Amino acid sequence: MYYTASTLNGFLADEENSLAWLFAVESDGTPELSTQLGDVGADVMGSTTYEWVLREERLLEQPGRWQELEYLGDRPTFVFTSRDLPRPDGADVRFLRGPVAAALPEIAAAAGGRDVWLLGGGDLAGQFWEAGALDEIQVSIAPATLPGGAPLLPRRIGPDALRLRRAERFGQFAHLTYDVVR
Ligand SMILES: NC(=O)c1ccc[n+]([C@@H]2O[C@H](COP(=O)([O-])OP(=O)(O)OC[C@H]3O[C@@H](n4cnc5c(N)ncnc54)[C@H](OP(=O)(O)O)[C@@H]3O)[C@@H](O)[C@H]2O)c1
């Protein structure tokens, strides 16, 4: 499941990887993340997202903070990177590189039959799509646009492959849930 927030014109972050446009949006009525996500057994993200989380949440400076954050917790988290990156003390962070298809068995085993939450970014979501491993997209669309930045899903995927299952309103967000069909 690829679950993320996006600008109205399809960006996850601006050119400086800032989410200021997102945090400025009124989100009253947004259910608990756990309610929306369901039963997640493992998280997956790319290194830009990981480094953003480390930096913004100051996770390297605060041992134990990773586990306290609702959107991270004690689930195994897989980070795709070709580099050697730091890992916060005590966090179950596992680094992967190379084709997504080759990593799928390890991710599925860690999730233990539960869902896998792909946090981003968009190209990594595209790699999961190409590997046939993207089954659901949930996107919260913010009332904001950007001139450029990190794209939501830079692949050509047609309406034959996406089925709108649910459209909800959370404050100023339009929250759309799509099934990915093959
Ligand atoms: N709006 C939201 O809710 C939301 C959600 C998620 C993320 N974000 C933000 O959106 C931006 C996303 O950044 P991004 O598009 O650059 O994506 P990203 O997926 O976070 O990071 C991309 C990087 O991951 C590594 N990578 C990707 N696939 C790989 C593979 N198969 N093997 C090895 N390494 C691989 C590469 O870096 P290296 O090999 O150099 O490490 C690549 O440059 C970030 O600013 C993030 O904070 C926003």
mmCIF file of C-alpha atoms and ligand atoms in Angstrom:
data_model
loop_
_atom_site.group_PDB
_atom_site.id
_atom_site.type_symbol
_atom_site.label_atom_id
_atom_site.label_comp_id
_atom_site.label_asym_id
_atom_site.label_seq_id
_atom_site.Cartn_x
_atom_site.Cartn_y
_atom_site.Cartn_z
ATOM 1 C CA MET A 1 0.000 0.000 0.000
ATOM 2 C CA TYR A 2 1.363 3.383 -1.064
ATOM 3 C CA TYR A 3 -0.078 5.909 1.399
ATOM 4 C CA THR A 4 0.973 9.527 1.154
ATOM 5 C CA ALA A 5 -0.047 13.157 0.981
ATOM 6 C CA SER A 6 0.302 15.149 -2.202
ATOM 7 C CA THR A 7 -0.238 18.634 -3.547
ATOM 8 C CA LEU A 8 -3.175 19.115 -5.894
ATOM 9 C CA ASN A 9 -0.731 18.981 -8.801
ATOM 10 C CA GLY A 10 0.995 15.788 -7.728
ATOM 11 C CA PHE A 11 4.077 16.625 -5.670
ATOM 12 C CA LEU A 12 5.183 14.966 -2.423
ATOM 13 C CA ALA A 13 7.620 17.703 -1.461
ATOM 14 C CA ASP A 14 9.049 20.876 -2.947
ATOM 15 C CA GLU A 15 12.479 21.144 -4.594
ATOM 16 C CA GLU A 16 14.126 21.526 -1.169
ATOM 17 C CA ASN A 17 12.250 18.473 0.191
ATOM 18 C CA SER A 18 10.135 20.776 2.340
ATOM 19 C CA LEU A 19 6.657 19.779 3.525
ATOM 20 C CA ALA A 20 5.752 23.281 4.766
ATOM 21 C CA TRP A 21 2.852 23.375 2.269
ATOM 22 C CA LEU A 22 1.489 20.201 3.914
ATOM 23 C CA PHE A 23 1.809 21.214 7.545
ATOM 24 C CA ALA A 24 -0.047 24.460 6.793
ATOM 25 C CA VAL A 25 -3.250 22.589 5.861
ATOM 26 C CA GLU A 26 -6.154 22.272 8.293
ATOM 27 C CA SER A 27 -6.773 18.551 8.840
ATOM 28 C CA ASP A 28 -9.665 18.433 11.341
ATOM 29 C CA GLY A 29 -11.528 15.155 11.231
ATOM 30 C CA THR A 30 -8.597 13.115 10.007
ATOM 31 C CA PRO A 31 -8.906 9.679 11.656
ATOM 32 C CA GLU A 32 -6.055 8.151 13.611
ATOM 33 C CA LEU A 33 -3.317 6.999 11.282
ATOM 34 C CA SER A 34 -3.713 3.436 12.541
ATOM 35 C CA THR A 35 -7.384 3.494 11.493
ATOM 36 C CA GLN A 36 -6.503 4.573 7.986
ATOM 37 C CA LEU A 37 -3.511 2.324 7.570
ATOM 38 C CA GLY A 38 -5.045 -0.842 8.975
ATOM 39 C CA ASP A 39 -2.826 -3.736 9.924
ATOM 40 C CA VAL A 40 0.698 -2.756 8.883
ATOM 41 C CA GLY A 41 3.577 -5.155 9.528
ATOM 42 C CA ALA A 42 6.463 -3.335 7.827
ATOM 43 C CA ASP A 43 7.337 0.079 6.368
ATOM 44 C CA VAL A 44 9.321 0.829 3.220
ATOM 45 C CA MET A 45 10.837 4.132 2.100
ATOM 46 C CA GLY A 46 13.531 5.620 -0.095
ATOM 47 C CA SER A 47 16.607 7.282 1.317
ATOM 48 C CA THR A 48 15.461 10.882 0.702
ATOM 49 C CA THR A 49 12.371 10.226 2.798
ATOM 50 C CA TYR A 50 14.447 8.423 5.452
ATOM 51 C CA GLU A 51 16.959 11.265 5.697
ATOM 52 C CA TRP A 52 14.093 13.771 5.918
ATOM 53 C CA VAL A 53 12.562 11.825 8.830
ATOM 54 C CA LEU A 54 15.930 11.518 10.612
ATOM 55 C CA ARG A 55 16.573 15.235 10.213
ATOM 56 C CA GLU A 56 13.104 16.631 10.956
ATOM 57 C CA GLU A 57 12.421 14.377 13.941
ATOM 58 C CA ARG A 58 16.049 14.604 15.191
ATOM 59 C CA LEU A 59 16.078 10.828 15.532
ATOM 60 C CA LEU A 60 19.831 10.296 15.672
ATOM 61 C CA GLU A 61 20.125 12.702 18.602
ATOM 62 C CA GLN A 62 17.291 11.112 20.597
ATOM 63 C CA PRO A 63 17.621 7.354 21.171
ATOM 64 C CA GLY A 64 14.207 5.708 21.509
ATOM 65 C CA ARG A 65 12.307 8.505 19.770
ATOM 66 C CA TRP A 66 11.854 6.496 16.563
ATOM 67 C CA GLN A 67 9.820 3.888 18.422
ATOM 68 C CA GLU A 68 7.635 6.572 20.028
ATOM 69 C CA LEU A 69 6.473 8.098 16.757
ATOM 70 C CA GLU A 70 3.052 6.853 15.665
ATOM 71 C CA TYR A 71 4.011 6.633 12.006
ATOM 72 C CA LEU A 72 7.213 4.661 12.683
ATOM 73 C CA GLY A 73 6.925 2.651 15.904
ATOM 74 C CA ASP A 74 8.602 -0.710 16.364
ATOM 75 C CA ARG A 75 7.755 -2.144 12.938
ATOM 76 C CA PRO A 76 10.629 -3.250 10.719
ATOM 77 C CA THR A 77 11.427 -0.394 8.320
ATOM 78 C CA PHE A 78 13.178 -1.043 5.016
ATOM 79 C CA VAL A 79 15.133 1.815 3.459
ATOM 80 C CA PHE A 80 16.243 1.581 -0.155
ATOM 81 C CA THR A 81 19.649 3.185 -0.605
ATOM 82 C CA SER A 82 22.948 2.631 -2.392
ATOM 83 C CA ARG A 83 24.774 4.406 0.447
ATOM 84 C CA ASP A 84 25.799 3.588 4.007
ATOM 85 C CA LEU A 85 23.365 5.549 6.145
ATOM 86 C CA PRO A 86 23.135 5.868 9.935
ATOM 87 C CA ARG A 87 20.521 4.005 11.945
ATOM 88 C CA PRO A 88 18.952 5.423 15.145
ATOM 89 C CA ASP A 89 19.750 3.375 18.249
ATOM 90 C CA GLY A 90 17.186 0.655 18.822
ATOM 91 C CA ALA A 91 15.236 1.248 15.605
ATOM 92 C CA ASP A 92 14.561 -1.796 13.422
ATOM 93 C CA VAL A 93 15.834 -0.178 10.210
ATOM 94 C CA ARG A 94 17.081 -2.477 7.453
ATOM 95 C CA PHE A 95 18.818 -1.226 4.316
ATOM 96 C CA LEU A 96 18.136 -2.615 0.854
ATOM 97 C CA ARG A 97 19.489 -1.844 -2.616
ATOM 98 C CA GLY A 98 18.823 -3.028 -6.134
ATOM 99 C CA PRO A 99 15.685 -4.366 -7.796
ATOM 100 C CA VAL A 100 12.492 -4.256 -5.742
ATOM 101 C CA ALA A 101 11.497 -7.715 -6.991
ATOM 102 C CA ALA A 102 14.560 -9.265 -5.348
ATOM 103 C CA ALA A 103 13.717 -7.618 -2.028
ATOM 104 C CA LEU A 104 10.051 -8.612 -1.915
ATOM 105 C CA PRO A 105 10.453 -11.972 -0.119
ATOM 106 C CA GLU A 106 12.452 -10.342 2.698
ATOM 107 C CA ILE A 107 9.921 -7.511 3.063
ATOM 108 C CA ALA A 108 6.960 -9.908 3.020
ATOM 109 C CA ALA A 109 8.603 -12.146 5.628
ATOM 110 C CA ALA A 110 9.223 -9.176 7.925
ATOM 111 C CA ALA A 111 5.605 -8.031 7.525
ATOM 112 C CA GLY A 112 4.480 -11.479 8.654
ATOM 113 C CA GLY A 113 1.398 -11.610 6.452
ATOM 114 C CA ARG A 114 0.305 -8.090 7.347
ATOM 115 C CA ASP A 115 0.300 -5.048 5.043
ATOM 116 C CA VAL A 116 3.395 -3.224 3.879
ATOM 117 C CA TRP A 117 3.238 0.590 3.993
ATOM 118 C CA LEU A 118 5.248 2.282 1.287
ATOM 119 C CA LEU A 119 5.767 5.832 2.523
ATOM 120 C CA GLY A 120 7.499 7.144 -0.590
ATOM 121 C CA GLY A 121 8.973 8.526 -2.656
ATOM 122 C CA GLY A 122 7.203 8.368 -5.951
ATOM 123 C CA ASP A 123 9.885 6.662 -8.002
ATOM 124 C CA LEU A 124 10.158 3.876 -5.441
ATOM 125 C CA ALA A 125 6.364 3.464 -5.661
ATOM 126 C CA GLY A 126 6.906 3.196 -9.414
ATOM 127 C CA GLN A 127 9.477 0.465 -8.872
ATOM 128 C CA PHE A 128 6.951 -1.445 -6.745
ATOM 129 C CA TRP A 129 4.371 -1.000 -9.527
ATOM 130 C CA GLU A 130 6.822 -2.412 -12.076
ATOM 131 C CA ALA A 131 7.516 -5.353 -9.767
ATOM 132 C CA GLY A 132 3.761 -6.059 -9.559
ATOM 133 C CA ALA A 133 3.828 -5.287 -5.842
ATOM 134 C CA LEU A 134 1.604 -2.211 -5.641
ATOM 135 C CA ASP A 135 -1.936 -3.169 -4.662
ATOM 136 C CA GLU A 136 -3.383 0.027 -3.154
ATOM 137 C CA ILE A 137 -2.788 3.760 -3.348
ATOM 138 C CA GLN A 138 -4.125 6.135 -0.713
ATOM 139 C CA VAL A 139 -3.432 9.781 -1.344
ATOM 140 C CA SER A 140 -4.483 12.794 0.734
ATOM 141 C CA ILE A 141 -4.665 15.741 -1.626
ATOM 142 C CA ALA A 142 -3.837 19.079 -0.029
ATOM 143 C CA PRO A 143 -5.258 22.379 -1.294
ATOM 144 C CA ALA A 144 -1.830 23.515 -2.462
ATOM 145 C CA THR A 145 0.201 23.485 -5.644
ATOM 146 C CA LEU A 146 3.938 23.730 -6.214
ATOM 147 C CA PRO A 147 5.951 24.717 -9.283
ATOM 148 C CA GLY A 148 8.001 21.521 -8.974
ATOM 149 C CA GLY A 149 9.424 18.980 -6.566
ATOM 150 C CA ALA A 150 9.247 15.242 -5.851
ATOM 151 C CA PRO A 151 6.524 13.658 -8.022
ATOM 152 C CA LEU A 152 3.752 11.488 -6.552
ATOM 153 C CA LEU A 153 4.097 8.600 -9.010
ATOM 154 C CA PRO A 154 6.152 9.281 -12.131
ATOM 155 C CA ARG A 155 4.913 6.339 -14.225
ATOM 156 C CA ARG A 156 2.273 5.925 -16.911
ATOM 157 C CA ILE A 157 -0.549 4.003 -15.207
ATOM 158 C CA GLY A 158 -3.956 4.100 -16.855
ATOM 159 C CA PRO A 159 -7.543 3.872 -15.618
ATOM 160 C CA ASP A 160 -7.519 0.193 -16.577
ATOM 161 C CA ALA A 161 -5.198 -0.374 -13.612
ATOM 162 C CA LEU A 162 -6.699 1.969 -11.012
ATOM 163 C CA ARG A 163 -10.133 1.621 -9.433
ATOM 164 C CA LEU A 164 -11.401 4.370 -7.121
ATOM 165 C CA ARG A 165 -12.692 2.537 -4.034
ATOM 166 C CA ARG A 166 -13.302 5.470 -1.668
ATOM 167 C CA ALA A 167 -13.316 9.280 -1.656
ATOM 168 C CA GLU A 168 -13.382 10.988 1.737
ATOM 169 C CA ARG A 169 -13.009 14.497 3.122
ATOM 170 C CA PHE A 170 -10.703 15.108 6.098
ATOM 171 C CA GLY A 171 -10.709 18.841 6.854
ATOM 172 C CA GLN A 172 -9.256 20.446 3.743
ATOM 173 C CA PHE A 173 -7.863 17.137 2.441
ATOM 174 C CA ALA A 174 -9.518 15.008 -0.234
ATOM 175 C CA HIS A 175 -8.513 11.464 0.645
ATOM 176 C CA LEU A 176 -8.697 9.015 -2.253
ATOM 177 C CA THR A 177 -8.249 5.263 -2.050
ATOM 178 C CA TYR A 178 -7.512 3.299 -5.226
ATOM 179 C CA ASP A 179 -7.207 -0.417 -5.773
ATOM 180 C CA VAL A 180 -4.464 -1.295 -8.227
ATOM 181 C CA VAL A 181 -5.796 -4.033 -10.501
ATOM 182 C CA ARG A 182 -3.881 -6.139 -12.980
HETATM 183 N N1 LIG B 1 3.919 14.193 1.158
HETATM 184 C C1 LIG B 1 4.191 13.112 1.874
HETATM 185 O O1 LIG B 1 3.353 12.594 2.614
HETATM 186 C C2 LIG B 1 5.530 12.468 1.707
HETATM 187 C C3 LIG B 1 5.670 11.086 1.865
HETATM 188 C C4 LIG B 1 6.898 10.512 1.649
HETATM 189 C C5 LIG B 1 7.972 11.303 1.295
HETATM 190 N N2 LIG B 1 7.829 12.638 1.182
HETATM 191 C C6 LIG B 1 8.944 13.497 0.769
HETATM 192 O O2 LIG B 1 9.014 13.402 -0.643
HETATM 193 C C7 LIG B 1 10.371 13.406 -1.054
HETATM 194 C C8 LIG B 1 10.622 12.094 -1.785
HETATM 195 O O3 LIG B 1 11.901 12.089 -2.245
HETATM 196 P P1 LIG B 1 12.361 11.202 -3.504
HETATM 197 O O4 LIG B 1 11.360 11.302 -4.570
HETATM 198 O O5 LIG B 1 13.788 11.571 -3.751
HETATM 199 O O6 LIG B 1 12.268 9.714 -3.032
HETATM 200 P P2 LIG B 1 12.808 8.626 -2.009
HETATM 201 O O7 LIG B 1 12.201 7.393 -2.529
HETATM 202 O O8 LIG B 1 12.532 8.997 -0.609
HETATM 203 O O9 LIG B 1 14.404 8.548 -2.187
HETATM 204 C C9 LIG B 1 14.971 8.273 -3.423
HETATM 205 C C10 LIG B 1 16.353 7.658 -3.216
HETATM 206 O O10 LIG B 1 16.245 6.340 -2.677
HETATM 207 C C11 LIG B 1 17.316 5.535 -3.156
HETATM 208 N N3 LIG B 1 16.748 4.424 -3.918
HETATM 209 C C12 LIG B 1 15.535 4.387 -4.553
HETATM 210 N N4 LIG B 1 15.344 3.190 -5.124
HETATM 211 C C13 LIG B 1 16.451 2.445 -4.870
HETATM 212 C C14 LIG B 1 16.845 1.115 -5.187
HETATM 213 N N5 LIG B 1 16.063 0.305 -5.897
HETATM 214 N N6 LIG B 1 18.048 0.689 -4.723
HETATM 215 C C15 LIG B 1 18.853 1.497 -3.994
HETATM 216 N N7 LIG B 1 18.529 2.757 -3.660
HETATM 217 C C16 LIG B 1 17.346 3.231 -4.095
HETATM 218 C C17 LIG B 1 18.177 6.442 -4.046
HETATM 219 O O11 LIG B 1 19.120 7.141 -3.225
HETATM 220 P P3 LIG B 1 20.608 6.675 -2.780
HETATM 221 O O12 LIG B 1 20.926 5.390 -3.451
HETATM 222 O O13 LIG B 1 21.482 7.800 -3.173
HETATM 223 O O14 LIG B 1 20.507 6.570 -1.280
HETATM 224 C C18 LIG B 1 17.163 7.483 -4.495
HETATM 225 O O15 LIG B 1 17.737 8.695 -4.911
HETATM 226 C C19 LIG B 1 11.191 13.566 0.219
HETATM 227 O O16 LIG B 1 11.452 14.921 0.448
HETATM 228 C C20 LIG B 1 10.281 13.045 1.306
HETATM 229 O O17 LIG B 1 10.554 13.586 2.572
HETATM 230 C C21 LIG B 1 6.625 13.230 1.353
#
